[in-house]
Amino acid sequence: MAKKISKAEAWQLFKKGLAVGDVEKLTATPRRTLYNWFASYEKEYGLDSKKEEEEEVKRVKQDIKQVQILTENQVKTELEGIDFDSGWVDFATRKALEGCLVNGAIAQRLSDLMHLEISKSEPNYKNISCISTALNTHYRLQHLFGMFHLLDVNKAVQLLQNAGYTVVASVE
């Protein structure tokens, strides 16, 4: 069973970005006490600390978005020199290659952001969670999907039909 914590310890957890529910799961301190301590914490530090934290989370999200955009543009310019024939398989191959490279590069840059955030003297757990979620998404996209599903003829036909095209099968 978790132990009860003092008000100062609870304030330290609140300062690191944990919510009352998270602190409640970690400790045996009653919920009502935690809410009272959180209210006094907000009175003491005001809403400025909360706004600063929200601004930092927004900054991290903007950094993630900027990494995605820059990486996509970089990979697209690298693939411009490759000559692909005009066919569905070649298109799917190009898109699969582009998707894997983009998601791999984004994951690498997000790993660097994560390392910087973790190596801070007092890491912000909300920022770490945000970066971790984005990193998890791009690793999954890189390894599992990578747009290779475009090579499946049935999915390709369904994709075209969903886009409003009529696919007519011809037998020769």
Short mmCIF file of N, CA and C in Angstrom, two decimals:
data_model
loop_
_atom_site.label_atom_id
_atom_site.label_comp_id
_atom_site.label_asym_id
_atom_site.label_seq_id
_atom_site.Cartn_x
_atom_site.Cartn_y
_atom_site.Cartn_z
N MET A 1 0.85 -1.18 0.00
CA MET A 1 0.00 0.00 0.00
C MET A 1 0.89 1.24 0.00
N ALA A 2 0.47 2.23 -0.72
CA ALA A 2 1.22 3.48 -0.80
C ALA A 2 1.09 4.24 0.52
N LYS A 3 2.07 5.08 0.78
CA LYS A 3 2.06 5.83 2.04
C LYS A 3 1.42 7.20 1.85
N LYS A 4 1.03 7.78 2.97
CA LYS A 4 0.50 9.15 2.93
C LYS A 4 1.66 10.10 2.72
N ILE A 5 1.38 11.21 2.07
CA ILE A 5 2.43 12.19 1.81
C ILE A 5 2.10 13.49 2.51
N SER A 6 3.11 14.33 2.63
CA SER A 6 2.90 15.63 3.26
C SER A 6 2.42 16.64 2.21
N LYS A 7 2.01 17.78 2.69
CA LYS A 7 1.54 18.84 1.81
C LYS A 7 2.66 19.30 0.88
N ALA A 8 3.87 19.41 1.40
CA ALA A 8 5.01 19.85 0.59
C ALA A 8 5.31 18.85 -0.53
N GLU A 9 5.21 17.56 -0.21
CA GLU A 9 5.44 16.53 -1.24
C GLU A 9 4.36 16.59 -2.32
N ALA A 10 3.12 16.83 -1.89
CA ALA A 10 2.03 16.95 -2.85
C ALA A 10 2.24 18.15 -3.76
N TRP A 11 2.69 19.26 -3.18
CA TRP A 11 2.94 20.46 -3.98
C TRP A 11 4.03 20.20 -5.00
N GLN A 12 5.06 19.44 -4.62
CA GLN A 12 6.12 19.11 -5.57
C GLN A 12 5.56 18.30 -6.74
N LEU A 13 4.66 17.37 -6.45
CA LEU A 13 4.05 16.57 -7.51
C LEU A 13 3.16 17.44 -8.40
N PHE A 14 2.41 18.36 -7.80
CA PHE A 14 1.58 19.27 -8.59
C PHE A 14 2.45 20.15 -9.48
N LYS A 15 3.58 20.58 -8.94
CA LYS A 15 4.50 21.43 -9.69
C LYS A 15 5.07 20.70 -10.91
N LYS A 16 5.24 19.38 -10.77
CA LYS A 16 5.77 18.58 -11.88
C LYS A 16 4.71 18.29 -12.95
N GLY A 17 3.47 18.67 -12.69
CA GLY A 17 2.44 18.51 -13.71
C GLY A 17 1.45 17.40 -13.44
N LEU A 18 1.54 16.74 -12.31
CA LEU A 18 0.60 15.68 -12.00
C LEU A 18 -0.73 16.27 -11.53
N ALA A 19 -1.81 15.63 -11.91
CA ALA A 19 -3.14 16.06 -11.49
C ALA A 19 -3.48 15.40 -10.15
N VAL A 20 -4.56 15.84 -9.55
CA VAL A 20 -4.99 15.30 -8.26
C VAL A 20 -5.26 13.80 -8.38
N GLY A 21 -5.89 13.40 -9.45
CA GLY A 21 -6.19 11.97 -9.65
C GLY A 21 -4.93 11.13 -9.75
N ASP A 22 -3.90 11.66 -10.39
CA ASP A 22 -2.63 10.93 -10.50
C ASP A 22 -1.96 10.79 -9.14
N VAL A 23 -1.98 11.87 -8.36
CA VAL A 23 -1.38 11.84 -7.02
C VAL A 23 -2.16 10.88 -6.13
N GLU A 24 -3.48 10.85 -6.31
CA GLU A 24 -4.31 9.96 -5.50
C GLU A 24 -3.96 8.50 -5.77
N LYS A 25 -3.66 8.17 -7.03
CA LYS A 25 -3.29 6.79 -7.37
C LYS A 25 -1.93 6.42 -6.78
N LEU A 26 -1.06 7.40 -6.64
CA LEU A 26 0.29 7.13 -6.14
C LEU A 26 0.38 7.05 -4.62
N THR A 27 -0.56 7.66 -3.93
CA THR A 27 -0.46 7.76 -2.48
C THR A 27 -1.73 7.25 -1.81
N ALA A 28 -1.65 7.16 -0.49
CA ALA A 28 -2.81 6.75 0.31
C ALA A 28 -3.49 7.96 0.94
N THR A 29 -3.15 9.14 0.50
CA THR A 29 -3.74 10.36 1.03
C THR A 29 -5.17 10.50 0.51
N PRO A 30 -6.11 10.85 1.37
CA PRO A 30 -7.51 10.97 0.93
C PRO A 30 -7.69 12.02 -0.17
N ARG A 31 -8.66 11.78 -1.02
CA ARG A 31 -8.94 12.66 -2.16
C ARG A 31 -9.28 14.07 -1.70
N ARG A 32 -10.11 14.18 -0.69
CA ARG A 32 -10.53 15.51 -0.21
C ARG A 32 -9.31 16.32 0.24
N THR A 33 -8.39 15.68 0.93
CA THR A 33 -7.17 16.36 1.38
C THR A 33 -6.36 16.83 0.18
N LEU A 34 -6.24 15.97 -0.82
CA LEU A 34 -5.48 16.34 -2.02
C LEU A 34 -6.11 17.52 -2.74
N TYR A 35 -7.43 17.54 -2.84
CA TYR A 35 -8.10 18.67 -3.49
C TYR A 35 -7.90 19.96 -2.69
N ASN A 36 -7.95 19.86 -1.36
CA ASN A 36 -7.69 21.05 -0.53
C ASN A 36 -6.26 21.54 -0.73
N TRP A 37 -5.31 20.62 -0.77
CA TRP A 37 -3.92 21.00 -0.99
C TRP A 37 -3.73 21.60 -2.38
N PHE A 38 -4.44 21.04 -3.36
CA PHE A 38 -4.33 21.57 -4.72
C PHE A 38 -4.91 22.98 -4.79
N ALA A 39 -6.02 23.22 -4.09
CA ALA A 39 -6.62 24.56 -4.06
C ALA A 39 -5.65 25.55 -3.41
N SER A 40 -5.01 25.14 -2.33
CA SER A 40 -4.05 26.05 -1.69
C SER A 40 -2.81 26.23 -2.57
N TYR A 41 -2.44 25.21 -3.31
CA TYR A 41 -1.31 25.31 -4.25
C TYR A 41 -1.63 26.34 -5.34
N GLU A 42 -2.85 26.28 -5.88
CA GLU A 42 -3.25 27.24 -6.91
C GLU A 42 -3.32 28.65 -6.35
N LYS A 43 -3.79 28.81 -5.11
CA LYS A 43 -3.82 30.15 -4.50
C LYS A 43 -2.40 30.69 -4.32
N GLU A 44 -1.51 29.83 -3.91
CA GLU A 44 -0.13 30.25 -3.63
C GLU A 44 0.59 30.65 -4.91
N TYR A 45 0.47 29.82 -5.93
CA TYR A 45 1.20 30.08 -7.17
C TYR A 45 0.37 30.80 -8.21
N GLY A 46 -0.91 30.91 -7.98
CA GLY A 46 -1.78 31.61 -8.92
C GLY A 46 -1.94 30.84 -10.22
N LEU A 47 -2.64 31.45 -11.14
CA LEU A 47 -2.88 30.80 -12.43
C LEU A 47 -1.71 31.00 -13.38
N ASP A 48 -0.75 31.86 -13.03
CA ASP A 48 0.38 32.12 -13.91
C ASP A 48 1.19 30.86 -14.15
N SER A 49 1.41 30.07 -13.09
CA SER A 49 2.20 28.85 -13.27
C SER A 49 1.47 27.88 -14.18
N LYS A 50 0.15 27.86 -14.07
CA LYS A 50 -0.63 26.98 -14.93
C LYS A 50 -0.57 27.47 -16.38
N LYS A 51 -0.64 28.79 -16.57
CA LYS A 51 -0.55 29.35 -17.92
C LYS A 51 0.82 29.10 -18.51
N GLU A 52 1.86 29.25 -17.69
CA GLU A 52 3.22 28.99 -18.18
C GLU A 52 3.36 27.54 -18.60
N GLU A 53 2.78 26.64 -17.82
CA GLU A 53 2.84 25.22 -18.14
C GLU A 53 2.09 24.94 -19.44
N GLU A 54 0.91 25.54 -19.60
CA GLU A 54 0.14 25.35 -20.82
C GLU A 54 0.88 25.91 -22.03
N GLU A 55 1.55 27.05 -21.84
CA GLU A 55 2.33 27.63 -22.93
C GLU A 55 3.50 26.73 -23.30
N GLU A 56 4.10 26.10 -22.30
CA GLU A 56 5.21 25.19 -22.58
C GLU A 56 4.72 23.95 -23.32
N VAL A 57 3.55 23.44 -22.93
CA VAL A 57 2.98 22.29 -23.63
C VAL A 57 2.65 22.68 -25.07
N LYS A 58 2.10 23.88 -25.28
CA LYS A 58 1.81 24.35 -26.64
C LYS A 58 3.09 24.47 -27.45
N ARG A 59 4.16 24.95 -26.80
CA ARG A 59 5.45 25.08 -27.48
C ARG A 59 5.97 23.72 -27.92
N VAL A 60 5.83 22.72 -27.04
CA VAL A 60 6.29 21.38 -27.39
C VAL A 60 5.45 20.82 -28.54
N LYS A 61 4.14 21.05 -28.51
CA LYS A 61 3.29 20.57 -29.61
C LYS A 61 3.65 21.26 -30.92
N GLN A 62 3.97 22.56 -30.86
CA GLN A 62 4.41 23.27 -32.06
C GLN A 62 5.74 22.73 -32.55
N ASP A 63 6.64 22.39 -31.62
CA ASP A 63 7.92 21.80 -32.01
C ASP A 63 7.70 20.46 -32.73
N ILE A 64 6.77 19.66 -32.20
CA ILE A 64 6.47 18.37 -32.83
C ILE A 64 5.91 18.59 -34.23
N LYS A 65 4.98 19.52 -34.37
CA LYS A 65 4.39 19.80 -35.69
C LYS A 65 5.45 20.31 -36.66
N GLN A 66 6.35 21.17 -36.17
CA GLN A 66 7.41 21.70 -37.02
C GLN A 66 8.35 20.58 -37.46
N VAL A 67 8.66 19.66 -36.57
CA VAL A 67 9.50 18.51 -36.92
C VAL A 67 8.82 17.70 -38.02
N GLN A 68 7.52 17.48 -37.90
CA GLN A 68 6.79 16.70 -38.90
C GLN A 68 6.84 17.38 -40.26
N ILE A 69 6.56 18.67 -40.30
CA ILE A 69 6.53 19.40 -41.57
C ILE A 69 7.90 19.44 -42.21
N LEU A 70 8.93 19.78 -41.44
CA LEU A 70 10.29 19.85 -41.99
C LEU A 70 10.75 18.49 -42.51
N THR A 71 10.45 17.44 -41.78
CA THR A 71 10.88 16.11 -42.20
C THR A 71 10.16 15.66 -43.45
N GLU A 72 8.86 15.91 -43.53
CA GLU A 72 8.11 15.54 -44.74
C GLU A 72 8.67 16.26 -45.95
N ASN A 73 8.93 17.56 -45.83
CA ASN A 73 9.48 18.32 -46.95
C ASN A 73 10.87 17.81 -47.33
N GLN A 74 11.68 17.49 -46.34
CA GLN A 74 13.03 17.00 -46.62
C GLN A 74 12.99 15.66 -47.36
N VAL A 75 12.13 14.75 -46.92
CA VAL A 75 12.05 13.44 -47.57
C VAL A 75 11.48 13.58 -48.98
N LYS A 76 10.50 14.44 -49.17
CA LYS A 76 9.93 14.62 -50.51
C LYS A 76 10.97 15.17 -51.47
N THR A 77 11.81 16.09 -51.02
CA THR A 77 12.86 16.61 -51.91
C THR A 77 13.92 15.55 -52.19
N GLU A 78 14.19 14.68 -51.23
CA GLU A 78 15.14 13.59 -51.47
C GLU A 78 14.61 12.59 -52.48
N LEU A 79 13.29 12.38 -52.48
CA LEU A 79 12.70 11.40 -53.40
C LEU A 79 12.43 11.98 -54.79
N GLU A 80 12.59 13.28 -54.96
CA GLU A 80 12.33 13.90 -56.27
C GLU A 80 13.27 13.34 -57.34
N GLY A 81 14.49 13.01 -56.97
CA GLY A 81 15.45 12.52 -57.95
C GLY A 81 15.20 11.10 -58.41
N ILE A 82 14.38 10.35 -57.68
CA ILE A 82 14.11 8.96 -58.05
C ILE A 82 13.02 8.93 -59.11
N ASP A 83 13.26 8.18 -60.18
CA ASP A 83 12.30 8.11 -61.28
C ASP A 83 11.40 6.90 -61.08
N PHE A 84 10.13 7.16 -60.88
CA PHE A 84 9.14 6.10 -60.73
C PHE A 84 8.28 6.07 -61.99
N ASP A 85 8.03 4.87 -62.49
CA ASP A 85 7.13 4.74 -63.65
C ASP A 85 5.71 5.05 -63.20
N SER A 86 4.86 5.38 -64.16
CA SER A 86 3.48 5.72 -63.81
C SER A 86 2.66 4.45 -63.77
N GLY A 87 2.44 3.93 -62.63
CA GLY A 87 1.63 2.75 -62.41
C GLY A 87 1.26 2.68 -60.95
N TRP A 88 0.21 1.94 -60.64
CA TRP A 88 -0.26 1.90 -59.27
C TRP A 88 0.78 1.29 -58.33
N VAL A 89 1.45 0.22 -58.78
CA VAL A 89 2.45 -0.42 -57.93
C VAL A 89 3.61 0.53 -57.67
N ASP A 90 4.02 1.25 -58.71
CA ASP A 90 5.11 2.21 -58.54
C ASP A 90 4.69 3.37 -57.64
N PHE A 91 3.44 3.81 -57.81
CA PHE A 91 2.92 4.87 -56.94
C PHE A 91 2.88 4.40 -55.49
N ALA A 92 2.39 3.18 -55.29
CA ALA A 92 2.31 2.63 -53.93
C ALA A 92 3.70 2.45 -53.34
N THR A 93 4.64 2.01 -54.16
CA THR A 93 6.01 1.84 -53.68
C THR A 93 6.59 3.18 -53.26
N ARG A 94 6.36 4.20 -54.07
CA ARG A 94 6.87 5.53 -53.75
C ARG A 94 6.25 6.04 -52.45
N LYS A 95 4.92 5.89 -52.33
CA LYS A 95 4.24 6.37 -51.13
C LYS A 95 4.69 5.58 -49.89
N ALA A 96 4.89 4.26 -50.05
CA ALA A 96 5.33 3.44 -48.93
C ALA A 96 6.73 3.85 -48.49
N LEU A 97 7.61 4.05 -49.47
CA LEU A 97 8.97 4.47 -49.17
C LEU A 97 8.97 5.84 -48.51
N GLU A 98 8.18 6.75 -49.06
CA GLU A 98 8.08 8.10 -48.49
C GLU A 98 7.54 8.06 -47.07
N GLY A 99 6.50 7.27 -46.86
CA GLY A 99 5.90 7.17 -45.52
C GLY A 99 6.86 6.60 -44.50
N CYS A 100 7.58 5.56 -44.88
CA CYS A 100 8.54 4.95 -43.94
C CYS A 100 9.67 5.92 -43.61
N LEU A 101 10.20 6.59 -44.63
CA LEU A 101 11.30 7.52 -44.39
C LEU A 101 10.86 8.71 -43.53
N VAL A 102 9.68 9.25 -43.85
CA VAL A 102 9.17 10.40 -43.08
C VAL A 102 8.94 10.01 -41.63
N ASN A 103 8.23 8.91 -41.40
CA ASN A 103 7.93 8.52 -40.03
C ASN A 103 9.18 8.12 -39.26
N GLY A 104 10.14 7.51 -39.94
CA GLY A 104 11.40 7.17 -39.28
C GLY A 104 12.18 8.41 -38.88
N ALA A 105 12.25 9.39 -39.79
CA ALA A 105 12.98 10.62 -39.48
C ALA A 105 12.27 11.43 -38.39
N ILE A 106 10.94 11.47 -38.45
CA ILE A 106 10.19 12.18 -37.41
C ILE A 106 10.41 11.50 -36.05
N ALA A 107 10.37 10.17 -36.04
CA ALA A 107 10.59 9.45 -34.79
C ALA A 107 11.98 9.73 -34.23
N GLN A 108 12.97 9.82 -35.10
CA GLN A 108 14.33 10.11 -34.64
C GLN A 108 14.41 11.51 -34.02
N ARG A 109 13.81 12.49 -34.67
CA ARG A 109 13.84 13.85 -34.14
C ARG A 109 13.03 13.98 -32.86
N LEU A 110 11.91 13.25 -32.79
CA LEU A 110 11.13 13.27 -31.55
C LEU A 110 11.90 12.59 -30.41
N SER A 111 12.69 11.58 -30.74
CA SER A 111 13.54 10.95 -29.72
C SER A 111 14.53 11.96 -29.16
N ASP A 112 15.07 12.80 -30.04
CA ASP A 112 15.99 13.84 -29.58
C ASP A 112 15.27 14.83 -28.66
N LEU A 113 14.04 15.23 -29.05
CA LEU A 113 13.25 16.13 -28.20
C LEU A 113 12.96 15.49 -26.84
N MET A 114 12.63 14.20 -26.87
CA MET A 114 12.34 13.47 -25.63
C MET A 114 13.57 13.44 -24.73
N HIS A 115 14.73 13.19 -25.33
CA HIS A 115 15.97 13.15 -24.54
C HIS A 115 16.24 14.50 -23.89
N LEU A 116 16.02 15.58 -24.64
CA LEU A 116 16.23 16.92 -24.07
C LEU A 116 15.27 17.19 -22.92
N GLU A 117 14.02 16.77 -23.09
CA GLU A 117 13.01 17.02 -22.06
C GLU A 117 13.30 16.20 -20.79
N ILE A 118 13.72 14.96 -20.97
CA ILE A 118 14.00 14.10 -19.82
C ILE A 118 15.26 14.55 -19.09
N SER A 119 16.23 15.09 -19.83
CA SER A 119 17.50 15.47 -19.21
C SER A 119 17.43 16.80 -18.45
N LYS A 120 16.28 17.48 -18.49
CA LYS A 120 16.13 18.72 -17.71
C LYS A 120 16.19 18.40 -16.22
N SER A 121 16.58 19.39 -15.42
CA SER A 121 16.69 19.16 -13.98
C SER A 121 15.32 18.85 -13.36
N GLU A 122 14.28 19.52 -13.82
CA GLU A 122 12.92 19.22 -13.37
C GLU A 122 12.05 19.01 -14.59
N PRO A 123 11.93 17.77 -15.06
CA PRO A 123 11.16 17.53 -16.29
C PRO A 123 9.67 17.78 -16.09
N ASN A 124 9.02 18.24 -17.16
CA ASN A 124 7.58 18.45 -17.15
C ASN A 124 6.94 17.18 -17.71
N TYR A 125 6.18 16.49 -16.90
CA TYR A 125 5.64 15.20 -17.30
C TYR A 125 4.57 15.31 -18.38
N LYS A 126 3.90 16.44 -18.45
CA LYS A 126 2.91 16.62 -19.52
C LYS A 126 3.61 16.73 -20.87
N ASN A 127 4.74 17.43 -20.92
CA ASN A 127 5.51 17.51 -22.16
C ASN A 127 6.05 16.14 -22.55
N ILE A 128 6.54 15.41 -21.57
CA ILE A 128 7.06 14.07 -21.84
C ILE A 128 5.96 13.17 -22.37
N SER A 129 4.77 13.28 -21.79
CA SER A 129 3.64 12.48 -22.25
C SER A 129 3.26 12.84 -23.68
N CYS A 130 3.24 14.13 -23.98
CA CYS A 130 2.89 14.59 -25.33
C CYS A 130 3.89 14.07 -26.36
N ILE A 131 5.18 14.20 -26.05
CA ILE A 131 6.22 13.73 -26.98
C ILE A 131 6.16 12.21 -27.10
N SER A 132 5.93 11.53 -25.99
CA SER A 132 5.86 10.07 -26.00
C SER A 132 4.71 9.57 -26.87
N THR A 133 3.57 10.24 -26.80
CA THR A 133 2.43 9.85 -27.63
C THR A 133 2.74 10.03 -29.11
N ALA A 134 3.33 11.17 -29.46
CA ALA A 134 3.70 11.41 -30.86
C ALA A 134 4.75 10.41 -31.32
N LEU A 135 5.71 10.12 -30.47
CA LEU A 135 6.77 9.18 -30.80
C LEU A 135 6.21 7.78 -31.03
N ASN A 136 5.31 7.37 -30.16
CA ASN A 136 4.67 6.06 -30.29
C ASN A 136 3.90 5.97 -31.61
N THR A 137 3.18 7.01 -31.95
CA THR A 137 2.42 7.02 -33.20
C THR A 137 3.32 6.87 -34.40
N HIS A 138 4.42 7.61 -34.44
CA HIS A 138 5.30 7.57 -35.61
C HIS A 138 6.09 6.27 -35.69
N TYR A 139 6.44 5.67 -34.56
CA TYR A 139 7.08 4.36 -34.61
C TYR A 139 6.12 3.32 -35.17
N ARG A 140 4.85 3.39 -34.72
CA ARG A 140 3.86 2.45 -35.25
C ARG A 140 3.67 2.65 -36.75
N LEU A 141 3.56 3.90 -37.17
CA LEU A 141 3.38 4.18 -38.59
C LEU A 141 4.58 3.71 -39.40
N GLN A 142 5.77 3.87 -38.86
CA GLN A 142 6.97 3.48 -39.59
C GLN A 142 7.07 1.97 -39.71
N HIS A 143 6.87 1.26 -38.62
CA HIS A 143 7.14 -0.17 -38.62
C HIS A 143 5.97 -1.02 -39.08
N LEU A 144 4.77 -0.69 -38.65
CA LEU A 144 3.64 -1.56 -38.96
C LEU A 144 2.99 -1.26 -40.31
N PHE A 145 2.75 0.01 -40.56
CA PHE A 145 1.97 0.35 -41.74
C PHE A 145 2.87 0.76 -42.89
N GLY A 146 3.52 1.89 -42.80
CA GLY A 146 4.43 2.34 -43.84
C GLY A 146 3.79 2.46 -45.20
N MET A 147 2.49 2.51 -45.27
CA MET A 147 1.72 2.65 -46.51
C MET A 147 1.91 1.47 -47.47
N PHE A 148 2.39 0.34 -46.97
CA PHE A 148 2.49 -0.84 -47.83
C PHE A 148 1.11 -1.40 -48.14
N HIS A 149 0.10 -0.96 -47.40
CA HIS A 149 -1.26 -1.41 -47.68
C HIS A 149 -1.72 -0.98 -49.07
N LEU A 150 -1.04 0.03 -49.66
CA LEU A 150 -1.41 0.46 -51.01
C LEU A 150 -1.06 -0.59 -52.06
N LEU A 151 -0.21 -1.55 -51.71
CA LEU A 151 0.13 -2.61 -52.65
C LEU A 151 -0.96 -3.67 -52.72
N ASP A 152 -1.87 -3.70 -51.75
CA ASP A 152 -2.98 -4.63 -51.76
C ASP A 152 -4.03 -4.12 -52.75
N VAL A 153 -4.31 -4.91 -53.77
CA VAL A 153 -5.21 -4.47 -54.85
C VAL A 153 -6.61 -4.19 -54.31
N ASN A 154 -7.11 -5.04 -53.43
CA ASN A 154 -8.46 -4.84 -52.89
C ASN A 154 -8.57 -3.52 -52.12
N LYS A 155 -7.57 -3.23 -51.32
CA LYS A 155 -7.59 -1.97 -50.58
C LYS A 155 -7.42 -0.78 -51.52
N ALA A 156 -6.63 -0.96 -52.57
CA ALA A 156 -6.44 0.12 -53.54
C ALA A 156 -7.76 0.43 -54.25
N VAL A 157 -8.48 -0.61 -54.65
CA VAL A 157 -9.77 -0.41 -55.32
C VAL A 157 -10.76 0.25 -54.36
N GLN A 158 -10.78 -0.21 -53.12
CA GLN A 158 -11.68 0.38 -52.13
C GLN A 158 -11.34 1.85 -51.89
N LEU A 159 -10.05 2.17 -51.84
CA LEU A 159 -9.62 3.55 -51.66
C LEU A 159 -10.10 4.43 -52.81
N LEU A 160 -9.99 3.92 -54.03
CA LEU A 160 -10.45 4.68 -55.20
C LEU A 160 -11.97 4.85 -55.18
N GLN A 161 -12.68 3.79 -54.80
CA GLN A 161 -14.14 3.87 -54.75
C GLN A 161 -14.59 4.85 -53.66
N ASN A 162 -13.90 4.87 -52.56
CA ASN A 162 -14.23 5.82 -51.49
C ASN A 162 -13.97 7.25 -51.92
N ALA A 163 -13.02 7.43 -52.84
CA ALA A 163 -12.71 8.77 -53.34
C ALA A 163 -13.70 9.20 -54.43
N GLY A 164 -14.62 8.31 -54.82
CA GLY A 164 -15.64 8.68 -55.79
C GLY A 164 -15.39 8.16 -57.19
N TYR A 165 -14.34 7.40 -57.40
CA TYR A 165 -14.06 6.85 -58.72
C TYR A 165 -14.81 5.54 -58.90
N THR A 166 -15.10 5.22 -60.15
CA THR A 166 -15.72 3.95 -60.48
C THR A 166 -14.65 3.04 -61.06
N VAL A 167 -14.48 1.89 -60.45
CA VAL A 167 -13.45 0.95 -60.89
C VAL A 167 -14.15 -0.15 -61.68
N VAL A 168 -13.73 -0.30 -62.94
CA VAL A 168 -14.30 -1.31 -63.82
C VAL A 168 -13.24 -2.38 -64.03
N ALA A 169 -13.60 -3.62 -63.74
CA ALA A 169 -12.65 -4.72 -63.93
C ALA A 169 -12.69 -5.16 -65.38
N SER A 170 -11.52 -5.28 -65.97
CA SER A 170 -11.45 -5.75 -67.35
C SER A 170 -10.64 -7.03 -67.38
N VAL A 171 -11.17 -8.01 -68.08
CA VAL A 171 -10.49 -9.30 -68.21
C VAL A 171 -9.99 -9.41 -69.63
N GLU A 172 -8.71 -9.65 -69.77
CA GLU A 172 -8.14 -9.76 -71.11
C GLU A 172 -7.65 -11.13 -71.38
#
